[in-house]
Amino acid sequence: MGESSHRGLLKMAKTDLDVFVDTLTKSSYVVLAPIEEGEATKFGVVGEEKIKIPRLTTRPLKELFFPEDESLLSFDSSGTQVASIDMSGVLAGDGISPRVALGVRPCDARALVILDNVFASEDYRDPYYTLRREQTTIITFTCPLPGVACFCTSTGGGPYDETGSDVMFMEVADSYLVKAVSEKGMGLLQEVFPLSEEGPPEHLCILHEADDEDIRAAVEAKAAGELPVDAGVPVEAAMAILGQVDAFGDSAWEEVYKKCLGCGVCTYLCPTCHCFDIGDEVTGASGQRVRNWDSCMFPLFTLHASGHNPRPSRKERFRQRVMHKFNYFVENNDCIACVGCGRCVENCPVNLDIRQVLTTFARQELT
Amino acid sequence: MDKMTGSAMGEDTIGAIQEGIRNIAAEMLEAGEVHVFIGYEEGTLPLRTTPAFLTRPEDAVRLVWGPSCENNLAVYLPKFKGTVGVIVKGCDVRTLVNLILENQISRDKVKIVGVPCRGIIDRDRVGKALGIDRIIKKAKATEHNLMLEGDGFDVKLEFQDVLAPSCEVCRYPVPVLCDVLIGDESMARDRKDPEAGYLEVEQFAKLRPDERFSYFAQQIEGCIQCYACRQACPLCYCPECFVDRQSPKWISRWRGLSDKILFHLGRVLHVAGRCVDCGACRRACPAGVDLRLLTKNMEKVVKESFQYESGLDIGGLPLLATYEREDPDDFIL
């Protein structure tokens, strides 16, 4: 009985969100939600303050799984011999107990499924990434306020897209309509939030079954919700052009990259960009092998030890970013490496807009 | 023109300057005086313009002018061959003067089109004034106001309240060097006293060292090392920045507050006597890192110690390339 009722659409009063979070915390889940860091917002462990869910965090969700920097192993050496290498300490020491990421937007959740192709595929399973993925349940809030840089519906997603989510929260009037999307999400709800009909009397019950009217409201909200998003970015037409052999040497690259300053804003704030560098941080005889974000927009990214750089200017580097997202990644993994979240559009210091670049190529006759 | 009042007049001024820019760009390209003309065109988001690189006179109609022309276009100059025409505001041209002074560009390879500046809009301030997550769909600026429209709101802000902090205390709103000045000096903001710019710095200097450190540490904490500040700065033109050196490696990205601080302090010190407070670094930062108190203080130290203001004169030598026996050294630890 309990299982089947959690399968339907559930309902929670908006005012119970803090209780929801408290309950998760008391059940030993680490709750990660949007927090402020100076002027920016990012996902982090929630503190005492009330949870505020912004339209979109400045920094993407990816860093909960693929952080800005992380230690892969520690080592200790004496003389020329490596005395010991230890991975276990690093994995356990990361403090990865079961976690819930709450207040995720659909674009960020979708991005995780794209990143899985890189870090959790059949070919290679990155132990650090996959451990964090396994330990984390994603609670996505549908997106009521798409911004002017958003184009998720052009990249296959949408404000109500469930890809990558375990539980969906949809805002309707004073309530959240709550839906378990995956078995993992269902498991979390069943474990921590028994329905009012089934829980022991002393248990705090905040989830209820939704009625027909709620379901109708959900359908209506969903139908209206996708309208404000820019669906007019010709992603597929651009991909068809970029897929042609001549695209690489096309003269349009000469124009589109010109204003690029060569910083790493677009790559670091991108929820799907995943390039990294690995180095050793050594003090005396012991140290850490460290992985950190890297960016194809930097010359150092491709600089050879010989001094040769196969991507010598910003033109080649900018081309790489576009081609990787809309061509190479697609060829390798059958999906675009872009979710249309608009972070690169909004945060580019010179307003170099990927939507315009795609539009340029969609119209382009290759020269 | 006399001092203008009223928004309608302001709007006309902006329009007149825009017209002037388009005409001069078209003329320069037509006459072959420049190979490329760098200005601003309409951006893809409200409150944004974007750099435009024109090579054909007929494209000059794309150029726009207004308080969203926030980028310092001098940053692009060193990489162009041939003669370049460029739009500059009062602060932009001072970085350009430094580029000439430091032999990064040649004076005869650049046609400087100056604009009397009324200040630019700080988008963070607009966001704060408007409240979180209100999505601006349309923005229009007049001399005194900024009109913003979105779903369910229609707001008129005072331009004064959303002006970039650097502009509030700007000493040189009229470009100090140009081949052509669009309009005339009266169209610019009033010049501020130098002291006005240092009030905040002086207040801050009264804090204890640990309080000051914790302020800067807090600012730098959010840095993601994207180096947008460096890339947006016309004066950060080193072919290889010290943070990109691999042997020796100066900067690590590992648990890096101290490394991040090293980068930012290194950058600030490297623009000592050169920084003109154009604000490009602050605007480029996606994390809101604001080290203006530090750069402004550097400017103050330079001014008080050497009676030198950066970027005013293409004659002579850069401050740090000169030495006099009488130079004060009491600021050196």
PDB file of N, CA, C and O in Angstrom, chain A residues 37 39 54-55 58-59 68-71 145-146 148 258-259 261-265 268-269 281 290 292-293 298 300 314 346 348-351 353 356, chain B residues 43-45 48 50-51 53 71 75-76 79 124 128 133 135-136 222-226 228 231-232 244 246 252-255 260 282 284 286 288:
ATOM      1  N   GLU A  37      27.618  32.801  -1.846  1.00  0.00           N
ATOM      2  CA  GLU A  37      29.043  32.989  -1.569  1.00  0.00           C
ATOM      3  C   GLU A  37      29.402  34.340  -2.173  1.00  0.00           C
ATOM      4  O   GLU A  37      29.594  34.451  -3.388  1.00  0.00           O
ATOM      5  N   GLU A  39      28.777  37.515  -3.924  1.00  0.00           N
ATOM      6  CA  GLU A  39      27.727  37.919  -4.853  1.00  0.00           C
ATOM      7  C   GLU A  39      27.152  36.734  -5.627  1.00  0.00           C
ATOM      8  O   GLU A  39      26.167  36.856  -6.329  1.00  0.00           O
ATOM      9  N   PRO A  54      17.241  30.175  -5.919  1.00  0.00           N
ATOM     10  CA  PRO A  54      17.280  31.193  -6.966  1.00  0.00           C
ATOM     11  C   PRO A  54      16.839  30.598  -8.305  1.00  0.00           C
ATOM     12  O   PRO A  54      16.730  29.389  -8.439  1.00  0.00           O
ATOM     13  N   ARG A  55      16.607  31.469  -9.238  1.00  0.00           N
ATOM     14  CA  ARG A  55      16.224  31.013 -10.580  1.00  0.00           C
ATOM     15  C   ARG A  55      17.230  30.000 -11.100  1.00  0.00           C
ATOM     16  O   ARG A  55      16.876  28.960 -11.623  1.00  0.00           O
ATOM     17  N   THR A  58      24.626  30.705  -9.736  1.00  0.00           N
ATOM     18  CA  THR A  58      25.706  31.201 -10.589  1.00  0.00           C
ATOM     19  C   THR A  58      26.608  30.045 -11.004  1.00  0.00           C
ATOM     20  O   THR A  58      26.948  29.898 -12.170  1.00  0.00           O
ATOM     21  N   ARG A  59      26.998  29.258 -10.019  1.00  0.00           N
ATOM     22  CA  ARG A  59      27.887  28.123 -10.314  1.00  0.00           C
ATOM     23  C   ARG A  59      27.047  26.873 -10.527  1.00  0.00           C
ATOM     24  O   ARG A  59      26.033  26.685  -9.875  1.00  0.00           O
ATOM     25  N   GLU A  68      35.924  21.711  -8.198  1.00  0.00           N
ATOM     26  CA  GLU A  68      36.969  22.599  -8.719  1.00  0.00           C
ATOM     27  C   GLU A  68      38.362  22.000  -8.511  1.00  0.00           C
ATOM     28  O   GLU A  68      39.219  22.096  -9.368  1.00  0.00           O
ATOM     29  N   ASP A  69      38.573  21.413  -7.332  1.00  0.00           N
ATOM     30  CA  ASP A  69      39.819  20.677  -7.110  1.00  0.00           C
ATOM     31  C   ASP A  69      39.551  19.538  -6.144  1.00  0.00           C
ATOM     32  O   ASP A  69      38.660  19.611  -5.317  1.00  0.00           O
ATOM     33  N   GLU A  70      40.291  18.456  -6.298  1.00  0.00           N
ATOM     34  CA  GLU A  70      40.119  17.312  -5.394  1.00  0.00           C
ATOM     35  C   GLU A  70      41.394  16.484  -5.387  1.00  0.00           C
ATOM     36  O   GLU A  70      42.131  16.464  -6.369  1.00  0.00           O
ATOM     37  N   SER A  71      41.616  15.821  -4.269  1.00  0.00           N
ATOM     38  CA  SER A  71      42.773  14.951  -4.160  1.00  0.00           C
ATOM     39  C   SER A  71      42.360  13.559  -4.622  1.00  0.00           C
ATOM     40  O   SER A  71      41.342  13.032  -4.195  1.00  0.00           O
ATOM     41  N   LEU A 145      10.699  30.361 -13.850  1.00  0.00           N
ATOM     42  CA  LEU A 145      11.138  31.687 -14.296  1.00  0.00           C
ATOM     43  C   LEU A 145      12.300  31.608 -15.269  1.00  0.00           C
ATOM     44  O   LEU A 145      13.394  32.058 -14.965  1.00  0.00           O
ATOM     45  N   PRO A 146      12.094  31.026 -16.439  1.00  0.00           N
ATOM     46  CA  PRO A 146      13.238  30.967 -17.355  1.00  0.00           C
ATOM     47  C   PRO A 146      13.774  32.367 -17.635  1.00  0.00           C
ATOM     48  O   PRO A 146      12.996  33.315 -17.740  1.00  0.00           O
ATOM     49  N   VAL A 148      16.315  35.324 -19.716  1.00  0.00           N
ATOM     50  CA  VAL A 148      16.422  35.750 -21.108  1.00  0.00           C
ATOM     51  C   VAL A 148      17.564  35.064 -21.865  1.00  0.00           C
ATOM     52  O   VAL A 148      17.638  35.157 -23.082  1.00  0.00           O
ATOM     53  N   LYS A 258      36.226  36.736 -32.623  1.00  0.00           N
ATOM     54  CA  LYS A 258      37.015  37.959 -32.466  1.00  0.00           C
ATOM     55  C   LYS A 258      36.903  38.650 -31.123  1.00  0.00           C
ATOM     56  O   LYS A 258      37.876  39.129 -30.563  1.00  0.00           O
ATOM     57  N   LYS A 259      35.683  38.719 -30.590  1.00  0.00           N
ATOM     58  CA  LYS A 259      35.540  39.467 -29.338  1.00  0.00           C
ATOM     59  C   LYS A 259      35.927  38.631 -28.118  1.00  0.00           C
ATOM     60  O   LYS A 259      35.997  39.146 -27.006  1.00  0.00           O
ATOM     61  N   LEU A 261      37.636  37.087 -25.128  1.00  0.00           N
ATOM     62  CA  LEU A 261      38.767  37.592 -24.347  1.00  0.00           C
ATOM     63  C   LEU A 261      39.720  36.466 -23.952  1.00  0.00           C
ATOM     64  O   LEU A 261      40.825  36.717 -23.475  1.00  0.00           O
ATOM     65  N   GLY A 262      39.268  35.234 -24.096  1.00  0.00           N
ATOM     66  CA  GLY A 262      40.123  34.105 -23.741  1.00  0.00           C
ATOM     67  C   GLY A 262      40.140  33.794 -22.249  1.00  0.00           C
ATOM     68  O   GLY A 262      41.113  33.259 -21.739  1.00  0.00           O
ATOM     69  N   CYS A 263      39.067  34.108 -21.544  1.00  0.00           N
ATOM     70  CA  CYS A 263      38.990  33.740 -20.127  1.00  0.00           C
ATOM     71  C   CYS A 263      38.267  32.403 -19.999  1.00  0.00           C
ATOM     72  O   CYS A 263      37.841  31.828 -20.988  1.00  0.00           O
ATOM     73  N   GLY A 264      38.133  31.931 -18.784  1.00  0.00           N
ATOM     74  CA  GLY A 264      37.519  30.619 -18.595  1.00  0.00           C
ATOM     75  C   GLY A 264      36.105  30.665 -18.037  1.00  0.00           C
ATOM     76  O   GLY A 264      35.609  29.658 -17.537  1.00  0.00           O
ATOM     77  N   VAL A 265      35.441  31.818 -18.112  1.00  0.00           N
ATOM     78  CA  VAL A 265      34.106  31.938 -17.528  1.00  0.00           C
ATOM     79  C   VAL A 265      33.150  30.903 -18.117  1.00  0.00           C
ATOM     80  O   VAL A 265      32.472  30.165 -17.398  1.00  0.00           O
ATOM     81  N   TYR A 268      34.112  27.215 -17.042  1.00  0.00           N
ATOM     82  CA  TYR A 268      34.003  26.889 -15.621  1.00  0.00           C
ATOM     83  C   TYR A 268      32.557  26.964 -15.113  1.00  0.00           C
ATOM     84  O   TYR A 268      32.201  26.263 -14.177  1.00  0.00           O
ATOM     85  N   LEU A 269      31.767  27.827 -15.712  1.00  0.00           N
ATOM     86  CA  LEU A 269      30.381  27.923 -15.266  1.00  0.00           C
ATOM     87  C   LEU A 269      29.469  26.976 -16.046  1.00  0.00           C
ATOM     88  O   LEU A 269      28.286  26.862 -15.760  1.00  0.00           O
ATOM     89  N   GLU A 281      50.951  17.728  -5.822  1.00  0.00           N
ATOM     90  CA  GLU A 281      51.272  18.784  -4.857  1.00  0.00           C
ATOM     91  C   GLU A 281      52.110  18.119  -3.775  1.00  0.00           C
ATOM     92  O   GLU A 281      51.597  17.345  -2.980  1.00  0.00           O
ATOM     93  N   VAL A 290      46.469  15.591  -7.450  1.00  0.00           N
ATOM     94  CA  VAL A 290      45.335  16.499  -7.423  1.00  0.00           C
ATOM     95  C   VAL A 290      44.712  16.642  -8.811  1.00  0.00           C
ATOM     96  O   VAL A 290      45.426  16.703  -9.810  1.00  0.00           O
ATOM     97  N   ASN A 292      42.099  19.096 -10.964  1.00  0.00           N
ATOM     98  CA  ASN A 292      41.368  20.361 -10.904  1.00  0.00           C
ATOM     99  C   ASN A 292      40.800  20.714 -12.282  1.00  0.00           C
ATOM    100  O   ASN A 292      41.227  20.181 -13.303  1.00  0.00           O
ATOM    101  N   TRP A 293      39.816  21.604 -12.263  1.00  0.00           N
ATOM    102  CA  TRP A 293      39.207  22.059 -13.516  1.00  0.00           C
ATOM    103  C   TRP A 293      40.286  22.641 -14.426  1.00  0.00           C
ATOM    104  O   TRP A 293      41.215  23.311 -13.963  1.00  0.00           O
ATOM    105  N   PHE A 298      42.193  28.265 -22.444  1.00  0.00           N
ATOM    106  CA  PHE A 298      43.528  28.729 -22.060  1.00  0.00           C
ATOM    107  C   PHE A 298      44.595  28.140 -22.982  1.00  0.00           C
ATOM    108  O   PHE A 298      44.548  26.949 -23.302  1.00  0.00           O
ATOM    109  N   LEU A 300      47.526  27.275 -22.282  1.00  0.00           N
ATOM    110  CA  LEU A 300      48.271  26.236 -21.565  1.00  0.00           C
ATOM    111  C   LEU A 300      47.641  24.852 -21.718  1.00  0.00           C
ATOM    112  O   LEU A 300      48.304  23.832 -21.593  1.00  0.00           O
ATOM    113  N   ARG A 314      43.146  32.282 -30.052  1.00  0.00           N
ATOM    114  CA  ARG A 314      41.799  32.168 -29.501  1.00  0.00           C
ATOM    115  C   ARG A 314      40.827  31.602 -30.518  1.00  0.00           C
ATOM    116  O   ARG A 314      39.821  31.016 -30.155  1.00  0.00           O
ATOM    117  N   GLU A 346      25.023  34.615 -20.105  1.00  0.00           N
ATOM    118  CA  GLU A 346      24.844  35.687 -19.125  1.00  0.00           C
ATOM    119  C   GLU A 346      26.151  36.196 -18.541  1.00  0.00           C
ATOM    120  O   GLU A 346      26.271  37.365 -18.186  1.00  0.00           O
ATOM    121  N   CYS A 348      29.384  35.876 -19.848  1.00  0.00           N
ATOM    122  CA  CYS A 348      30.499  36.252 -20.716  1.00  0.00           C
ATOM    123  C   CYS A 348      30.744  37.755 -20.594  1.00  0.00           C
ATOM    124  O   CYS A 348      29.834  38.554 -20.774  1.00  0.00           O
ATOM    125  N   PRO A 349      31.969  38.146 -20.289  1.00  0.00           N
ATOM    126  CA  PRO A 349      32.250  39.575 -20.095  1.00  0.00           C
ATOM    127  C   PRO A 349      31.983  40.427 -21.336  1.00  0.00           C
ATOM    128  O   PRO A 349      31.791  41.633 -21.221  1.00  0.00           O
ATOM    129  N   VAL A 350      31.985  39.789 -22.513  1.00  0.00           N
ATOM    130  CA  VAL A 350      31.776  40.582 -23.732  1.00  0.00           C
ATOM    131  C   VAL A 350      30.524  40.151 -24.501  1.00  0.00           C
ATOM    132  O   VAL A 350      30.364  40.484 -25.666  1.00  0.00           O
ATOM    133  N   ASN A 351      29.653  39.408 -23.812  1.00  0.00           N
ATOM    134  CA  ASN A 351      28.386  38.997 -24.434  1.00  0.00           C
ATOM    135  C   ASN A 351      28.599  38.209 -25.730  1.00  0.00           C
ATOM    136  O   ASN A 351      27.919  38.421 -26.731  1.00  0.00           O
ATOM    137  N   ASP A 353      27.717  35.268 -27.485  1.00  0.00           N
ATOM    138  CA  ASP A 353      26.533  34.459 -27.233  1.00  0.00           C
ATOM    139  C   ASP A 353      26.559  33.202 -28.104  1.00  0.00           C
ATOM    140  O   ASP A 353      26.497  33.287 -29.326  1.00  0.00           O
ATOM    141  N   GLN A 356      24.052  32.876 -30.839  1.00  0.00           N
ATOM    142  CA  GLN A 356      24.338  33.576 -32.090  1.00  0.00           C
ATOM    143  C   GLN A 356      25.329  32.807 -32.947  1.00  0.00           C
ATOM    144  O   GLN A 356      25.218  32.782 -34.169  1.00  0.00           O
TER     145      GLN A 356
ATOM    146  N   GLY B  43      23.663  44.178 -27.855  1.00  0.00           N
ATOM    147  CA  GLY B  43      23.951  42.850 -27.321  1.00  0.00           C
ATOM    148  C   GLY B  43      22.734  41.952 -27.427  1.00  0.00           C
ATOM    149  O   GLY B  43      21.694  42.357 -27.942  1.00  0.00           O
ATOM    150  N   THR B  44      22.879  40.731 -26.920  1.00  0.00           N
ATOM    151  CA  THR B  44      21.757  39.801 -27.022  1.00  0.00           C
ATOM    152  C   THR B  44      20.909  39.779 -25.756  1.00  0.00           C
ATOM    153  O   THR B  44      19.930  39.059 -25.677  1.00  0.00           O
ATOM    154  N   LEU B  45      21.321  40.549 -24.756  1.00  0.00           N
ATOM    155  CA  LEU B  45      20.579  40.586 -23.496  1.00  0.00           C
ATOM    156  C   LEU B  45      20.288  42.027 -23.130  1.00  0.00           C
ATOM    157  O   LEU B  45      21.038  42.923 -23.521  1.00  0.00           O
ATOM    158  N   ARG B  48      22.974  44.958 -22.171  1.00  0.00           N
ATOM    159  CA  ARG B  48      24.266  44.539 -22.700  1.00  0.00           C
ATOM    160  C   ARG B  48      24.473  45.088 -24.114  1.00  0.00           C
ATOM    161  O   ARG B  48      23.561  45.107 -24.927  1.00  0.00           O
ATOM    162  N   THR B  50      27.786  44.692 -27.122  1.00  0.00           N
ATOM    163  CA  THR B  50      28.863  43.735 -27.354  1.00  0.00           C
ATOM    164  C   THR B  50      29.854  44.351 -28.337  1.00  0.00           C
ATOM    165  O   THR B  50      29.453  45.140 -29.200  1.00  0.00           O
ATOM    166  N   PRO B  51      31.147  44.060 -28.180  1.00  0.00           N
ATOM    167  CA  PRO B  51      32.129  44.654 -29.079  1.00  0.00           C
ATOM    168  C   PRO B  51      31.863  44.270 -30.537  1.00  0.00           C
ATOM    169  O   PRO B  51      31.513  43.127 -30.825  1.00  0.00           O
ATOM    170  N   PHE B  53      33.460  44.543 -34.561  1.00  0.00           N
ATOM    171  CA  PHE B  53      34.671  44.783 -35.350  1.00  0.00           C
ATOM    172  C   PHE B  53      34.244  44.985 -36.795  1.00  0.00           C
ATOM    173  O   PHE B  53      33.877  44.027 -37.463  1.00  0.00           O
ATOM    174  N   ASN B  71      32.274  47.633 -21.967  1.00  0.00           N
ATOM    175  CA  ASN B  71      33.592  47.027 -22.187  1.00  0.00           C
ATOM    176  C   ASN B  71      34.643  48.070 -22.515  1.00  0.00           C
ATOM    177  O   ASN B  71      34.365  49.063 -23.166  1.00  0.00           O
ATOM    178  N   VAL B  75      41.408  46.815 -24.838  1.00  0.00           N
ATOM    179  CA  VAL B  75      41.969  45.474 -24.607  1.00  0.00           C
ATOM    180  C   VAL B  75      42.265  44.741 -25.914  1.00  0.00           C
ATOM    181  O   VAL B  75      43.144  43.885 -25.975  1.00  0.00           O
ATOM    182  N   TYR B  76      41.540  45.092 -26.964  1.00  0.00           N
ATOM    183  CA  TYR B  76      41.721  44.368 -28.235  1.00  0.00           C
ATOM    184  C   TYR B  76      42.874  44.916 -29.081  1.00  0.00           C
ATOM    185  O   TYR B  76      43.311  44.265 -30.024  1.00  0.00           O
ATOM    186  N   LYS B  79      46.436  43.215 -30.367  1.00  0.00           N
ATOM    187  CA  LYS B  79      46.539  42.061 -31.260  1.00  0.00           C
ATOM    188  C   LYS B  79      46.243  42.385 -32.729  1.00  0.00           C
ATOM    189  O   LYS B  79      46.362  41.515 -33.583  1.00  0.00           O
ATOM    190  N   ASP B 124      25.227  44.710 -11.552  1.00  0.00           N
ATOM    191  CA  ASP B 124      24.993  44.149 -10.224  1.00  0.00           C
ATOM    192  C   ASP B 124      24.132  45.082  -9.388  1.00  0.00           C
ATOM    193  O   ASP B 124      23.255  44.654  -8.645  1.00  0.00           O
ATOM    194  N   LYS B 128      20.486  44.423  -7.736  1.00  0.00           N
ATOM    195  CA  LYS B 128      20.178  44.640  -6.311  1.00  0.00           C
ATOM    196  C   LYS B 128      19.000  45.586  -6.136  1.00  0.00           C
ATOM    197  O   LYS B 128      18.136  45.374  -5.293  1.00  0.00           O
ATOM    198  N   ASP B 133      15.942  37.748  -8.816  1.00  0.00           N
ATOM    199  CA  ASP B 133      15.185  36.960  -9.788  1.00  0.00           C
ATOM    200  C   ASP B 133      14.030  37.678 -10.464  1.00  0.00           C
ATOM    201  O   ASP B 133      13.015  37.083 -10.776  1.00  0.00           O
ATOM    202  N   ILE B 135      13.276  39.165 -13.842  1.00  0.00           N
ATOM    203  CA  ILE B 135      13.952  39.065 -15.122  1.00  0.00           C
ATOM    204  C   ILE B 135      13.622  40.250 -16.017  1.00  0.00           C
ATOM    205  O   ILE B 135      12.473  40.486 -16.375  1.00  0.00           O
ATOM    206  N   ILE B 136      14.667  41.006 -16.316  1.00  0.00           N
ATOM    207  CA  ILE B 136      14.493  42.192 -17.153  1.00  0.00           C
ATOM    208  C   ILE B 136      14.346  41.745 -18.608  1.00  0.00           C
ATOM    209  O   ILE B 136      15.181  41.023 -19.133  1.00  0.00           O
ATOM    210  N   GLY B 222      35.672  33.321  -3.427  1.00  0.00           N
ATOM    211  CA  GLY B 222      34.774  32.856  -4.486  1.00  0.00           C
ATOM    212  C   GLY B 222      35.431  32.775  -5.861  1.00  0.00           C
ATOM    213  O   GLY B 222      34.807  32.334  -6.824  1.00  0.00           O
ATOM    214  N   CYS B 223      36.689  33.211  -5.961  1.00  0.00           N
ATOM    215  CA  CYS B 223      37.401  33.211  -7.245  1.00  0.00           C
ATOM    216  C   CYS B 223      37.486  31.793  -7.805  1.00  0.00           C
ATOM    217  O   CYS B 223      37.857  30.871  -7.086  1.00  0.00           O
ATOM    218  N   ILE B 224      37.114  31.625  -9.068  1.00  0.00           N
ATOM    219  CA  ILE B 224      37.211  30.292  -9.669  1.00  0.00           C
ATOM    220  C   ILE B 224      38.415  30.188 -10.608  1.00  0.00           C
ATOM    221  O   ILE B 224      38.537  29.260 -11.391  1.00  0.00           O
ATOM    222  N   GLN B 225      39.283  31.162 -10.535  1.00  0.00           N
ATOM    223  CA  GLN B 225      40.506  31.175 -11.353  1.00  0.00           C
ATOM    224  C   GLN B 225      40.212  31.063 -12.852  1.00  0.00           C
ATOM    225  O   GLN B 225      40.879  30.340 -13.580  1.00  0.00           O
ATOM    226  N   CYS B 226      39.170  31.762 -13.285  1.00  0.00           N
ATOM    227  CA  CYS B 226      38.853  31.794 -14.713  1.00  0.00           C
ATOM    228  C   CYS B 226      39.673  32.871 -15.412  1.00  0.00           C
ATOM    229  O   CYS B 226      39.742  32.922 -16.628  1.00  0.00           O
ATOM    230  N   ALA B 228      39.121  35.954 -15.866  1.00  0.00           N
ATOM    231  CA  ALA B 228      38.391  36.935 -16.675  1.00  0.00           C
ATOM    232  C   ALA B 228      38.867  38.350 -16.351  1.00  0.00           C
ATOM    233  O   ALA B 228      38.933  39.208 -17.233  1.00  0.00           O
ATOM    234  N   GLN B 231      42.009  38.892 -18.294  1.00  0.00           N
ATOM    235  CA  GLN B 231      41.761  38.943 -19.735  1.00  0.00           C
ATOM    236  C   GLN B 231      41.035  40.218 -20.151  1.00  0.00           C
ATOM    237  O   GLN B 231      41.202  40.696 -21.268  1.00  0.00           O
ATOM    238  N   ALA B 232      40.210  40.755 -19.246  1.00  0.00           N
ATOM    239  CA  ALA B 232      39.444  41.957 -19.585  1.00  0.00           C
ATOM    240  C   ALA B 232      40.271  43.223 -19.417  1.00  0.00           C
ATOM    241  O   ALA B 232      39.909  44.286 -19.897  1.00  0.00           O
ATOM    242  N   ASP B 244      50.603  31.221 -15.278  1.00  0.00           N
ATOM    243  CA  ASP B 244      50.615  30.168 -16.293  1.00  0.00           C
ATOM    244  C   ASP B 244      51.983  29.504 -16.438  1.00  0.00           C
ATOM    245  O   ASP B 244      52.156  28.590 -17.226  1.00  0.00           O
ATOM    246  N   GLN B 246      54.910  27.073 -15.800  1.00  0.00           N
ATOM    247  CA  GLN B 246      54.909  25.708 -15.286  1.00  0.00           C
ATOM    248  C   GLN B 246      56.208  25.366 -14.562  1.00  0.00           C
ATOM    249  O   GLN B 246      56.234  24.494 -13.701  1.00  0.00           O
ATOM    250  N   SER B 252      49.107  27.080  -7.699  1.00  0.00           N
ATOM    251  CA  SER B 252      48.459  25.784  -7.727  1.00  0.00           C
ATOM    252  C   SER B 252      46.952  26.023  -7.685  1.00  0.00           C
ATOM    253  O   SER B 252      46.498  27.071  -7.222  1.00  0.00           O
ATOM    254  N   ARG B 253      46.200  25.068  -8.178  1.00  0.00           N
ATOM    255  CA  ARG B 253      44.752  25.205  -8.074  1.00  0.00           C
ATOM    256  C   ARG B 253      44.223  24.315  -6.958  1.00  0.00           C
ATOM    257  O   ARG B 253      43.038  24.024  -6.875  1.00  0.00           O
ATOM    258  N   TRP B 254      45.081  23.877  -6.102  1.00  0.00           N
ATOM    259  CA  TRP B 254      44.730  22.911  -5.059  1.00  0.00           C
ATOM    260  C   TRP B 254      44.414  23.638  -3.750  1.00  0.00           C
ATOM    261  O   TRP B 254      45.276  24.303  -3.197  1.00  0.00           O
ATOM    262  N   ARG B 255      43.167  23.471  -3.263  1.00  0.00           N
ATOM    263  CA  ARG B 255      42.740  24.094  -2.004  1.00  0.00           C
ATOM    264  C   ARG B 255      43.308  25.492  -1.883  1.00  0.00           C
ATOM    265  O   ARG B 255      44.009  25.845  -0.944  1.00  0.00           O
ATOM    266  N   LYS B 260      45.150  31.746  -4.661  1.00  0.00           N
ATOM    267  CA  LYS B 260      44.264  32.727  -5.295  1.00  0.00           C
ATOM    268  C   LYS B 260      44.644  34.137  -4.854  1.00  0.00           C
ATOM    269  O   LYS B 260      44.664  35.068  -5.646  1.00  0.00           O
ATOM    270  N   ARG B 282      36.427  44.049 -12.471  1.00  0.00           N
ATOM    271  CA  ARG B 282      35.292  43.806 -11.586  1.00  0.00           C
ATOM    272  C   ARG B 282      34.059  43.355 -12.376  1.00  0.00           C
ATOM    273  O   ARG B 282      33.356  42.434 -11.987  1.00  0.00           O
ATOM    274  N   ALA B 284      33.996  41.893 -15.274  1.00  0.00           N
ATOM    275  CA  ALA B 284      34.184  40.613 -15.956  1.00  0.00           C
ATOM    276  C   ALA B 284      34.013  39.440 -15.001  1.00  0.00           C
ATOM    277  O   ALA B 284      33.728  38.328 -15.428  1.00  0.00           O
ATOM    278  N   PRO B 286      32.723  36.635 -12.788  1.00  0.00           N
ATOM    279  CA  PRO B 286      31.434  35.976 -12.593  1.00  0.00           C
ATOM    280  C   PRO B 286      31.139  35.705 -11.122  1.00  0.00           C
ATOM    281  O   PRO B 286      30.025  35.374 -10.773  1.00  0.00           O
ATOM    282  N   GLY B 288      31.883  37.967  -8.657  1.00  0.00           N
ATOM    283  CA  GLY B 288      31.717  39.217  -7.925  1.00  0.00           C
ATOM    284  C   GLY B 288      32.920  39.612  -7.069  1.00  0.00           C
ATOM    285  O   GLY B 288      32.791  40.371  -6.117  1.00  0.00           O
TER     286      GLY B 288
END
